[in-house]
Amino acid sequence: MSRNLVNPATLYDGAPVGMSQARVDPESGFVFVSGQVDWDVDSRVRHATLEGQAEGVMEHLITVLNEAGSSLEDVLQLRVYVLGELADGMSQLVPVFARHFGRSRPALTGVGVASLASRDTLIEIEALAKLRR
């Protein structure tokens, strides 16, 4: 079974912690995207607000999907992890998701959590997408 690793050079390097930004399974046609955060290549948070980080995460998600041979329109499912109470951030998140996903409307689960990958990280999003055919 062939599986391809996806690690765009413009994103932080996950190799030191044993992860890839995504894995592509050509046999099933699925792209499994690791949780994306708003980090620069040096693993530092780029934006201070939830909305800013959500936009940054979407930029990373687009980069990973494009390199994997997929796109936002091909996303089937999202898992969104938000620091603290999810309901407190919905007014900042809904416009970001609506702007990026429009009519494709993937299945989405949102979860409020006590902590994420760094103290300054406010949101992490993982995705399941299909390959473009």
mmCIF file of N, CA and C in Angstrom:
data_model
loop_
_atom_site.group_PDB
_atom_site.id
_atom_site.type_symbol
_atom_site.label_atom_id
_atom_site.label_comp_id
_atom_site.label_asym_id
_atom_site.label_seq_id
_atom_site.Cartn_x
_atom_site.Cartn_y
_atom_site.Cartn_z
ATOM 1 N N MET A 1 0.851 -1.176 0.000
ATOM 2 C CA MET A 1 0.000 0.000 0.000
ATOM 3 C C MET A 1 0.896 1.238 0.000
ATOM 4 N N SER A 2 0.723 2.092 -0.978
ATOM 5 C CA SER A 2 1.531 3.295 -1.121
ATOM 6 C C SER A 2 0.906 4.458 -0.360
ATOM 7 N N ARG A 3 1.745 5.182 0.377
ATOM 8 C CA ARG A 3 1.287 6.393 1.061
ATOM 9 C C ARG A 3 2.351 7.457 0.862
ATOM 10 N N ASN A 4 1.908 8.657 0.536
ATOM 11 C CA ASN A 4 2.829 9.756 0.269
ATOM 12 C C ASN A 4 2.772 10.782 1.390
ATOM 13 N N LEU A 5 3.935 11.229 1.829
ATOM 14 C CA LEU A 5 4.023 12.262 2.847
ATOM 15 C C LEU A 5 3.994 13.629 2.182
ATOM 16 N N VAL A 6 3.326 14.579 2.832
ATOM 17 C CA VAL A 6 3.218 15.947 2.320
ATOM 18 C C VAL A 6 3.789 16.879 3.383
ATOM 19 N N ASN A 7 4.843 17.607 3.009
ATOM 20 C CA ASN A 7 5.514 18.525 3.931
ATOM 21 C C ASN A 7 5.990 19.754 3.167
ATOM 22 N N PRO A 8 5.094 20.714 2.917
ATOM 23 C CA PRO A 8 5.492 21.910 2.165
ATOM 24 C C PRO A 8 6.644 22.645 2.851
ATOM 25 N N ALA A 9 7.603 23.102 2.072
ATOM 26 C CA ALA A 9 8.778 23.792 2.604
ATOM 27 C C ALA A 9 8.420 25.115 3.267
ATOM 28 N N THR A 10 7.269 25.682 2.927
ATOM 29 C CA THR A 10 6.870 26.973 3.495
ATOM 30 C C THR A 10 6.235 26.847 4.878
ATOM 31 N N LEU A 11 6.031 25.619 5.350
ATOM 32 C CA LEU A 11 5.437 25.399 6.669
ATOM 33 C C LEU A 11 6.488 24.882 7.644
ATOM 34 N N TYR A 12 6.164 24.920 8.926
ATOM 35 C CA TYR A 12 7.088 24.435 9.943
ATOM 36 C C TYR A 12 7.361 22.955 9.722
ATOM 37 N N ASP A 13 8.543 22.532 10.100
ATOM 38 C CA ASP A 13 8.994 21.162 9.900
ATOM 39 C C ASP A 13 8.517 20.284 11.048
ATOM 40 N N GLY A 14 7.667 19.326 10.747
ATOM 41 C CA GLY A 14 7.151 18.423 11.771
ATOM 42 C C GLY A 14 8.034 17.213 12.022
ATOM 43 N N ALA A 15 9.080 17.029 11.218
ATOM 44 C CA ALA A 15 9.932 15.843 11.345
ATOM 45 C C ALA A 15 10.526 15.665 12.746
ATOM 46 N N PRO A 16 10.987 16.746 13.407
ATOM 47 C CA PRO A 16 11.561 16.540 14.742
ATOM 48 C C PRO A 16 10.597 15.925 15.761
ATOM 49 N N VAL A 17 9.298 16.096 15.536
ATOM 50 C CA VAL A 17 8.326 15.491 16.459
ATOM 51 C C VAL A 17 7.637 14.282 15.827
ATOM 52 N N GLY A 18 8.141 13.850 14.657
ATOM 53 C CA GLY A 18 7.651 12.624 14.045
ATOM 54 C C GLY A 18 6.330 12.725 13.303
ATOM 55 N N MET A 19 6.036 13.903 12.732
ATOM 56 C CA MET A 19 4.770 14.046 11.998
ATOM 57 C C MET A 19 5.004 14.677 10.635
ATOM 58 N N SER A 20 4.038 14.452 9.757
ATOM 59 C CA SER A 20 3.984 15.114 8.457
ATOM 60 C C SER A 20 2.770 16.016 8.444
ATOM 61 N N GLN A 21 2.791 17.027 7.587
ATOM 62 C CA GLN A 21 1.635 17.923 7.473
ATOM 63 C C GLN A 21 0.419 17.170 6.936
ATOM 64 N N ALA A 22 0.674 16.162 6.096
ATOM 65 C CA ALA A 22 -0.421 15.316 5.597
ATOM 66 C C ALA A 22 0.155 14.017 5.062
ATOM 67 N N ARG A 23 -0.743 13.056 4.928
ATOM 68 C CA ARG A 23 -0.431 11.798 4.239
ATOM 69 C C ARG A 23 -1.500 11.565 3.206
ATOM 70 N N VAL A 24 -1.068 11.159 2.037
ATOM 71 C CA VAL A 24 -1.979 10.847 0.940
ATOM 72 C C VAL A 24 -1.999 9.340 0.772
ATOM 73 N N ASP A 25 -3.195 8.778 0.704
ATOM 74 C CA ASP A 25 -3.356 7.358 0.404
ATOM 75 C C ASP A 25 -3.937 7.258 -1.005
ATOM 76 N N PRO A 26 -3.084 7.037 -2.021
ATOM 77 C CA PRO A 26 -3.572 6.999 -3.398
ATOM 78 C C PRO A 26 -4.610 5.910 -3.659
ATOM 79 N N GLU A 27 -4.515 4.819 -2.925
ATOM 80 C CA GLU A 27 -5.468 3.718 -3.145
ATOM 81 C C GLU A 27 -6.886 4.112 -2.756
ATOM 82 N N SER A 28 -7.039 4.790 -1.622
ATOM 83 C CA SER A 28 -8.377 5.200 -1.180
ATOM 84 C C SER A 28 -8.777 6.554 -1.767
ATOM 85 N N GLY A 29 -7.770 7.333 -2.185
ATOM 86 C CA GLY A 29 -8.050 8.670 -2.698
ATOM 87 C C GLY A 29 -8.252 9.707 -1.609
ATOM 88 N N PHE A 30 -7.775 9.423 -0.390
ATOM 89 C CA PHE A 30 -7.960 10.345 0.722
ATOM 90 C C PHE A 30 -6.656 11.064 1.088
ATOM 91 N N VAL A 31 -6.820 12.289 1.567
ATOM 92 C CA VAL A 31 -5.730 13.096 2.109
ATOM 93 C C VAL A 31 -6.046 13.321 3.584
ATOM 94 N N PHE A 32 -5.155 12.881 4.453
ATOM 95 C CA PHE A 32 -5.318 13.037 5.891
ATOM 96 C C PHE A 32 -4.402 14.173 6.333
ATOM 97 N N VAL A 33 -4.984 15.303 6.719
ATOM 98 C CA VAL A 33 -4.207 16.495 7.060
ATOM 99 C C VAL A 33 -4.061 16.600 8.579
ATOM 100 N N SER A 34 -2.809 16.690 9.025
ATOM 101 C CA SER A 34 -2.533 16.885 10.445
ATOM 102 C C SER A 34 -3.116 18.207 10.917
ATOM 103 N N GLY A 35 -3.286 18.325 12.228
ATOM 104 C CA GLY A 35 -3.779 19.570 12.785
ATOM 105 C C GLY A 35 -2.899 20.738 12.370
ATOM 106 N N GLN A 36 -3.494 21.707 11.712
ATOM 107 C CA GLN A 36 -2.774 22.893 11.254
ATOM 108 C C GLN A 36 -2.934 24.004 12.283
ATOM 109 N N VAL A 37 -1.825 24.670 12.570
ATOM 110 C CA VAL A 37 -1.823 25.808 13.485
ATOM 111 C C VAL A 37 -1.197 26.994 12.768
ATOM 112 N N ASP A 38 -1.355 28.164 13.326
ATOM 113 C CA ASP A 38 -0.864 29.395 12.707
ATOM 114 C C ASP A 38 0.579 29.666 13.124
ATOM 115 N N TRP A 39 1.498 28.789 12.692
ATOM 116 C CA TRP A 39 2.905 28.930 13.022
ATOM 117 C C TRP A 39 3.704 29.310 11.786
ATOM 118 N N ASP A 40 4.799 30.045 12.007
ATOM 119 C CA ASP A 40 5.734 30.296 10.919
ATOM 120 C C ASP A 40 6.688 29.103 10.821
ATOM 121 N N VAL A 41 7.687 29.179 9.940
ATOM 122 C CA VAL A 41 8.600 28.039 9.756
ATOM 123 C C VAL A 41 9.456 27.763 10.988
ATOM 124 N N ASP A 42 9.512 28.725 11.909
ATOM 125 C CA ASP A 42 10.261 28.528 13.155
ATOM 126 C C ASP A 42 9.361 28.129 14.317
ATOM 127 N N SER A 43 8.146 27.682 14.004
ATOM 128 C CA SER A 43 7.176 27.204 15.001
ATOM 129 C C SER A 43 6.739 28.281 15.984
ATOM 130 N N ARG A 44 6.662 29.526 15.499
ATOM 131 C CA ARG A 44 6.159 30.635 16.311
ATOM 132 C C ARG A 44 4.798 31.067 15.791
ATOM 133 N N VAL A 45 3.881 31.358 16.707
ATOM 134 C CA VAL A 45 2.540 31.822 16.342
ATOM 135 C C VAL A 45 2.654 33.145 15.593
ATOM 136 N N ARG A 46 1.893 33.282 14.496
ATOM 137 C CA ARG A 46 1.986 34.472 13.651
ATOM 138 C C ARG A 46 0.974 35.558 14.014
ATOM 139 N N HIS A 47 -0.197 35.196 14.540
ATOM 140 C CA HIS A 47 -1.246 36.169 14.850
ATOM 141 C C HIS A 47 -1.695 36.014 16.298
ATOM 142 N N ALA A 48 -2.152 37.107 16.897
ATOM 143 C CA ALA A 48 -2.525 37.096 18.311
ATOM 144 C C ALA A 48 -3.999 36.805 18.556
ATOM 145 N N THR A 49 -4.865 37.016 17.560
ATOM 146 C CA THR A 49 -6.307 36.848 17.757
ATOM 147 C C THR A 49 -6.787 35.511 17.210
ATOM 148 N N LEU A 50 -7.924 35.070 17.692
ATOM 149 C CA LEU A 50 -8.517 33.829 17.194
ATOM 150 C C LEU A 50 -8.827 33.939 15.705
ATOM 151 N N GLU A 51 -9.427 35.048 15.295
ATOM 152 C CA GLU A 51 -9.752 35.227 13.876
ATOM 153 C C GLU A 51 -8.489 35.243 13.020
ATOM 154 N N GLY A 52 -7.455 35.959 13.475
ATOM 155 C CA GLY A 52 -6.194 35.996 12.735
ATOM 156 C C GLY A 52 -5.559 34.623 12.624
ATOM 157 N N GLN A 53 -5.570 33.874 13.721
ATOM 158 C CA GLN A 53 -5.014 32.521 13.684
ATOM 159 C C GLN A 53 -5.848 31.603 12.799
ATOM 160 N N ALA A 54 -7.165 31.761 12.829
ATOM 161 C CA ALA A 54 -8.027 30.940 11.965
ATOM 162 C C ALA A 54 -7.701 31.201 10.495
ATOM 163 N N GLU A 55 -7.495 32.454 10.128
ATOM 164 C CA GLU A 55 -7.110 32.783 8.742
ATOM 165 C C GLU A 55 -5.754 32.172 8.409
ATOM 166 N N GLY A 56 -4.807 32.254 9.347
ATOM 167 C CA GLY A 56 -3.493 31.654 9.134
ATOM 168 C C GLY A 56 -3.563 30.147 8.968
ATOM 169 N N VAL A 57 -4.396 29.516 9.766
ATOM 170 C CA VAL A 57 -4.591 28.067 9.651
ATOM 171 C C VAL A 57 -5.184 27.724 8.286
ATOM 172 N N MET A 58 -6.134 28.513 7.834
ATOM 173 C CA MET A 58 -6.730 28.252 6.517
ATOM 174 C C MET A 58 -5.687 28.388 5.409
ATOM 175 N N GLU A 59 -4.780 29.369 5.526
ATOM 176 C CA GLU A 59 -3.691 29.510 4.544
ATOM 177 C C GLU A 59 -2.840 28.238 4.524
ATOM 178 N N HIS A 60 -2.494 27.738 5.716
ATOM 179 C CA HIS A 60 -1.697 26.512 5.794
ATOM 180 C C HIS A 60 -2.466 25.320 5.219
ATOM 181 N N LEU A 61 -3.743 25.229 5.534
ATOM 182 C CA LEU A 61 -4.562 24.130 5.031
ATOM 183 C C LEU A 61 -4.592 24.145 3.503
ATOM 184 N N ILE A 62 -4.767 25.320 2.920
ATOM 185 C CA ILE A 62 -4.764 25.440 1.457
ATOM 186 C C ILE A 62 -3.416 24.992 0.890
ATOM 187 N N THR A 63 -2.317 25.417 1.515
ATOM 188 C CA THR A 63 -0.979 25.036 1.059
ATOM 189 C C THR A 63 -0.800 23.522 1.079
ATOM 190 N N VAL A 64 -1.172 22.893 2.186
ATOM 191 C CA VAL A 64 -1.019 21.441 2.320
ATOM 192 C C VAL A 64 -1.901 20.705 1.307
ATOM 193 N N LEU A 65 -3.159 21.119 1.207
ATOM 194 C CA LEU A 65 -4.070 20.456 0.265
ATOM 195 C C LEU A 65 -3.584 20.584 -1.171
ATOM 196 N N ASN A 66 -3.137 21.776 -1.557
ATOM 197 C CA ASN A 66 -2.646 21.964 -2.923
ATOM 198 C C ASN A 66 -1.453 21.066 -3.206
ATOM 199 N N GLU A 67 -0.513 20.997 -2.267
ATOM 200 C CA GLU A 67 0.660 20.143 -2.486
ATOM 201 C C GLU A 67 0.273 18.663 -2.538
ATOM 202 N N ALA A 68 -0.794 18.300 -1.837
ATOM 203 C CA ALA A 68 -1.250 16.906 -1.821
ATOM 204 C C ALA A 68 -2.076 16.539 -3.058
ATOM 205 N N GLY A 69 -2.498 17.544 -3.845
ATOM 206 C CA GLY A 69 -3.348 17.279 -5.002
ATOM 207 C C GLY A 69 -4.819 17.367 -4.664
ATOM 208 N N SER A 70 -5.158 18.256 -3.755
ATOM 209 C CA SER A 70 -6.528 18.433 -3.305
ATOM 210 C C SER A 70 -6.800 19.932 -3.163
ATOM 211 N N SER A 71 -7.966 20.275 -2.607
ATOM 212 C CA SER A 71 -8.335 21.683 -2.432
ATOM 213 C C SER A 71 -9.378 21.798 -1.328
ATOM 214 N N LEU A 72 -9.702 23.032 -0.956
ATOM 215 C CA LEU A 72 -10.751 23.226 0.050
ATOM 216 C C LEU A 72 -12.078 22.633 -0.403
ATOM 217 N N GLU A 73 -12.367 22.698 -1.695
ATOM 218 C CA GLU A 73 -13.625 22.126 -2.210
ATOM 219 C C GLU A 73 -13.690 20.623 -2.022
ATOM 220 N N ASP A 74 -12.538 19.980 -1.845
ATOM 221 C CA ASP A 74 -12.476 18.530 -1.687
ATOM 222 C C ASP A 74 -12.484 18.080 -0.230
ATOM 223 N N VAL A 75 -12.529 19.036 0.706
ATOM 224 C CA VAL A 75 -12.534 18.684 2.125
ATOM 225 C C VAL A 75 -13.874 18.054 2.490
ATOM 226 N N LEU A 76 -13.797 16.883 3.103
ATOM 227 C CA LEU A 76 -14.996 16.160 3.530
ATOM 228 C C LEU A 76 -15.323 16.431 4.990
ATOM 229 N N GLN A 77 -14.279 16.570 5.809
ATOM 230 C CA GLN A 77 -14.488 16.703 7.249
ATOM 231 C C GLN A 77 -13.405 17.583 7.868
ATOM 232 N N LEU A 78 -13.824 18.403 8.828
ATOM 233 C CA LEU A 78 -12.907 19.228 9.619
ATOM 234 C C LEU A 78 -13.123 18.934 11.088
ATOM 235 N N ARG A 79 -12.027 18.942 11.834
ATOM 236 C CA ARG A 79 -12.099 18.951 13.294
ATOM 237 C C ARG A 79 -11.395 20.216 13.738
ATOM 238 N N VAL A 80 -12.120 21.031 14.472
ATOM 239 C CA VAL A 80 -11.613 22.330 14.899
ATOM 240 C C VAL A 80 -11.476 22.310 16.420
ATOM 241 N N TYR A 81 -10.264 22.553 16.889
ATOM 242 C CA TYR A 81 -9.981 22.603 18.313
ATOM 243 C C TYR A 81 -9.680 24.062 18.670
ATOM 244 N N VAL A 82 -10.425 24.601 19.627
ATOM 245 C CA VAL A 82 -10.281 25.993 20.025
ATOM 246 C C VAL A 82 -9.944 26.042 21.509
ATOM 247 N N LEU A 83 -8.980 26.885 21.855
ATOM 248 C CA LEU A 83 -8.614 27.048 23.253
ATOM 249 C C LEU A 83 -9.774 27.688 24.006
ATOM 250 N N GLY A 84 -10.230 27.039 25.073
ATOM 251 C CA GLY A 84 -11.324 27.566 25.885
ATOM 252 C C GLY A 84 -12.691 27.119 25.379
ATOM 253 N N GLU A 85 -13.696 27.885 25.721
ATOM 254 C CA GLU A 85 -15.074 27.562 25.329
ATOM 255 C C GLU A 85 -15.277 27.843 23.845
ATOM 256 N N LEU A 86 -15.667 26.844 23.110
ATOM 257 C CA LEU A 86 -15.894 26.989 21.672
ATOM 258 C C LEU A 86 -16.916 28.084 21.382
ATOM 259 N N ALA A 87 -17.983 28.123 22.150
ATOM 260 C CA ALA A 87 -19.052 29.098 21.909
ATOM 261 C C ALA A 87 -18.544 30.534 21.973
ATOM 262 N N ASP A 88 -17.528 30.794 22.784
ATOM 263 C CA ASP A 88 -16.984 32.140 22.919
ATOM 264 C C ASP A 88 -16.305 32.622 21.638
ATOM 265 N N GLY A 89 -15.833 31.696 20.802
ATOM 266 C CA GLY A 89 -15.127 32.082 19.583
ATOM 267 C C GLY A 89 -15.922 31.957 18.307
ATOM 268 N N MET A 90 -17.150 31.471 18.387
ATOM 269 C CA MET A 90 -17.917 31.212 17.172
ATOM 270 C C MET A 90 -18.131 32.458 16.316
ATOM 271 N N SER A 91 -18.359 33.608 16.933
ATOM 272 C CA SER A 91 -18.600 34.816 16.145
ATOM 273 C C SER A 91 -17.371 35.215 15.329
ATOM 274 N N GLN A 92 -16.178 34.826 15.772
ATOM 275 C CA GLN A 92 -14.959 35.091 15.011
ATOM 276 C C GLN A 92 -14.682 34.006 13.976
ATOM 277 N N LEU A 93 -15.119 32.779 14.230
ATOM 278 C CA LEU A 93 -14.798 31.652 13.353
ATOM 279 C C LEU A 93 -15.765 31.480 12.194
ATOM 280 N N VAL A 94 -17.045 31.684 12.446
ATOM 281 C CA VAL A 94 -18.054 31.435 11.404
ATOM 282 C C VAL A 94 -17.758 32.219 10.125
ATOM 283 N N PRO A 95 -17.448 33.520 10.189
ATOM 284 C CA PRO A 95 -17.159 34.239 8.947
ATOM 285 C C PRO A 95 -15.940 33.687 8.192
ATOM 286 N N VAL A 96 -14.928 33.237 8.929
ATOM 287 C CA VAL A 96 -13.730 32.677 8.290
ATOM 288 C C VAL A 96 -14.099 31.400 7.536
ATOM 289 N N PHE A 97 -14.831 30.504 8.184
ATOM 290 C CA PHE A 97 -15.220 29.252 7.528
ATOM 291 C C PHE A 97 -16.149 29.512 6.348
ATOM 292 N N ALA A 98 -17.102 30.404 6.517
ATOM 293 C CA ALA A 98 -18.037 30.708 5.426
ATOM 294 C C ALA A 98 -17.282 31.281 4.224
ATOM 295 N N ARG A 99 -16.322 32.150 4.479
ATOM 296 C CA ARG A 99 -15.544 32.779 3.400
ATOM 297 C C ARG A 99 -14.722 31.733 2.640
ATOM 298 N N HIS A 100 -14.130 30.799 3.346
ATOM 299 C CA HIS A 100 -13.245 29.834 2.696
ATOM 300 C C HIS A 100 -13.965 28.613 2.127
ATOM 301 N N PHE A 101 -15.026 28.185 2.777
ATOM 302 C CA PHE A 101 -15.683 26.959 2.322
ATOM 303 C C PHE A 101 -16.937 27.205 1.503
ATOM 304 N N GLY A 102 -17.570 28.363 1.672
ATOM 305 C CA GLY A 102 -18.731 28.684 0.852
ATOM 306 C C GLY A 102 -19.740 27.558 0.806
ATOM 307 N N ARG A 103 -20.046 27.132 -0.406
ATOM 308 C CA ARG A 103 -21.080 26.115 -0.604
ATOM 309 C C ARG A 103 -20.588 24.680 -0.407
ATOM 310 N N SER A 104 -19.287 24.464 -0.288
ATOM 311 C CA SER A 104 -18.807 23.078 -0.150
ATOM 312 C C SER A 104 -19.156 22.489 1.210
ATOM 313 N N ARG A 105 -19.239 23.317 2.223
ATOM 314 C CA ARG A 105 -19.745 22.965 3.552
ATOM 315 C C ARG A 105 -19.366 21.561 4.027
ATOM 316 N N PRO A 106 -18.097 21.342 4.410
ATOM 317 C CA PRO A 106 -17.701 20.019 4.910
ATOM 318 C C PRO A 106 -18.343 19.714 6.260
ATOM 319 N N ALA A 107 -18.382 18.442 6.594
ATOM 320 C CA ALA A 107 -18.794 18.057 7.943
ATOM 321 C C ALA A 107 -17.795 18.677 8.904
ATOM 322 N N LEU A 108 -18.273 19.195 10.029
ATOM 323 C CA LEU A 108 -17.388 19.940 10.934
ATOM 324 C C LEU A 108 -17.734 19.599 12.377
ATOM 325 N N THR A 109 -16.701 19.317 13.144
ATOM 326 C CA THR A 109 -16.843 19.143 14.584
ATOM 327 C C THR A 109 -15.955 20.168 15.256
ATOM 328 N N GLY A 110 -16.498 20.906 16.198
ATOM 329 C CA GLY A 110 -15.727 21.892 16.953
ATOM 330 C C GLY A 110 -15.649 21.479 18.411
ATOM 331 N N VAL A 111 -14.459 21.632 18.996
ATOM 332 C CA VAL A 111 -14.243 21.217 20.369
ATOM 333 C C VAL A 111 -13.446 22.296 21.101
ATOM 334 N N GLY A 112 -13.921 22.702 22.262
ATOM 335 C CA GLY A 112 -13.153 23.586 23.132
ATOM 336 C C GLY A 112 -12.206 22.745 23.961
ATOM 337 N N VAL A 113 -10.942 23.170 24.051
ATOM 338 C CA VAL A 113 -9.924 22.383 24.753
ATOM 339 C C VAL A 113 -9.169 23.241 25.769
ATOM 340 N N ALA A 114 -8.513 22.578 26.711
ATOM 341 C CA ALA A 114 -7.772 23.281 27.756
ATOM 342 C C ALA A 114 -6.412 23.773 27.281
ATOM 343 N N SER A 115 -5.816 23.103 26.294
ATOM 344 C CA SER A 115 -4.520 23.542 25.790
ATOM 345 C C SER A 115 -4.318 23.018 24.376
ATOM 346 N N LEU A 116 -3.376 23.676 23.663
ATOM 347 C CA LEU A 116 -3.014 23.258 22.309
ATOM 348 C C LEU A 116 -1.486 23.150 22.236
ATOM 349 N N ALA A 117 -0.929 23.173 21.041
ATOM 350 C CA ALA A 117 0.491 22.870 20.840
ATOM 351 C C ALA A 117 1.459 23.863 21.481
ATOM 352 N N SER A 118 1.038 25.087 21.705
ATOM 353 C CA SER A 118 1.861 26.067 22.416
ATOM 354 C C SER A 118 0.939 26.963 23.231
ATOM 355 N N ARG A 119 1.481 27.692 24.158
ATOM 356 C CA ARG A 119 0.656 28.556 25.004
ATOM 357 C C ARG A 119 -0.079 29.630 24.211
ATOM 358 N N ASP A 120 0.509 30.094 23.104
ATOM 359 C CA ASP A 120 -0.089 31.161 22.304
ATOM 360 C C ASP A 120 -0.995 30.659 21.188
ATOM 361 N N THR A 121 -1.061 29.348 20.987
ATOM 362 C CA THR A 121 -1.903 28.775 19.932
ATOM 363 C C THR A 121 -3.354 28.749 20.402
ATOM 364 N N LEU A 122 -4.238 29.354 19.608
ATOM 365 C CA LEU A 122 -5.650 29.465 19.973
ATOM 366 C C LEU A 122 -6.547 28.519 19.200
ATOM 367 N N ILE A 123 -6.061 27.982 18.061
ATOM 368 C CA ILE A 123 -6.890 27.128 17.222
ATOM 369 C C ILE A 123 -6.016 26.131 16.465
ATOM 370 N N GLU A 124 -6.545 24.936 16.263
ATOM 371 C CA GLU A 124 -5.899 23.904 15.462
ATOM 372 C C GLU A 124 -6.994 23.216 14.654
ATOM 373 N N ILE A 125 -6.723 22.975 13.379
ATOM 374 C CA ILE A 125 -7.722 22.361 12.502
ATOM 375 C C ILE A 125 -7.091 21.194 11.758
ATOM 376 N N GLU A 126 -7.727 20.035 11.851
ATOM 377 C CA GLU A 126 -7.313 18.883 11.052
ATOM 378 C C GLU A 126 -8.410 18.589 10.043
ATOM 379 N N ALA A 127 -8.029 17.935 8.939
ATOM 380 C CA ALA A 127 -8.983 17.738 7.848
ATOM 381 C C ALA A 127 -8.816 16.376 7.192
ATOM 382 N N LEU A 128 -9.897 15.927 6.607
ATOM 383 C CA LEU A 128 -9.916 14.766 5.729
ATOM 384 C C LEU A 128 -10.455 15.265 4.398
ATOM 385 N N ALA A 129 -9.707 15.010 3.331
ATOM 386 C CA ALA A 129 -10.124 15.469 2.004
ATOM 387 C C ALA A 129 -9.972 14.328 1.010
ATOM 388 N N LYS A 130 -10.551 14.500 -0.153
ATOM 389 C CA LYS A 130 -10.365 13.538 -1.232
ATOM 390 C C LYS A 130 -9.397 14.138 -2.241
ATOM 391 N N LEU A 131 -8.697 13.288 -2.957
ATOM 392 C CA LEU A 131 -7.819 13.746 -4.019
ATOM 393 C C LEU A 131 -8.668 14.240 -5.185
ATOM 394 N N ARG A 132 -8.150 15.244 -5.899
ATOM 395 C CA ARG A 132 -8.814 15.652 -7.145
ATOM 396 C C ARG A 132 -8.695 14.518 -8.134
ATOM 397 N N ARG A 133 -9.738 14.245 -8.815
ATOM 398 C CA ARG A 133 -9.704 13.155 -9.834
ATOM 399 C C ARG A 133 -9.597 13.715 -11.208
#
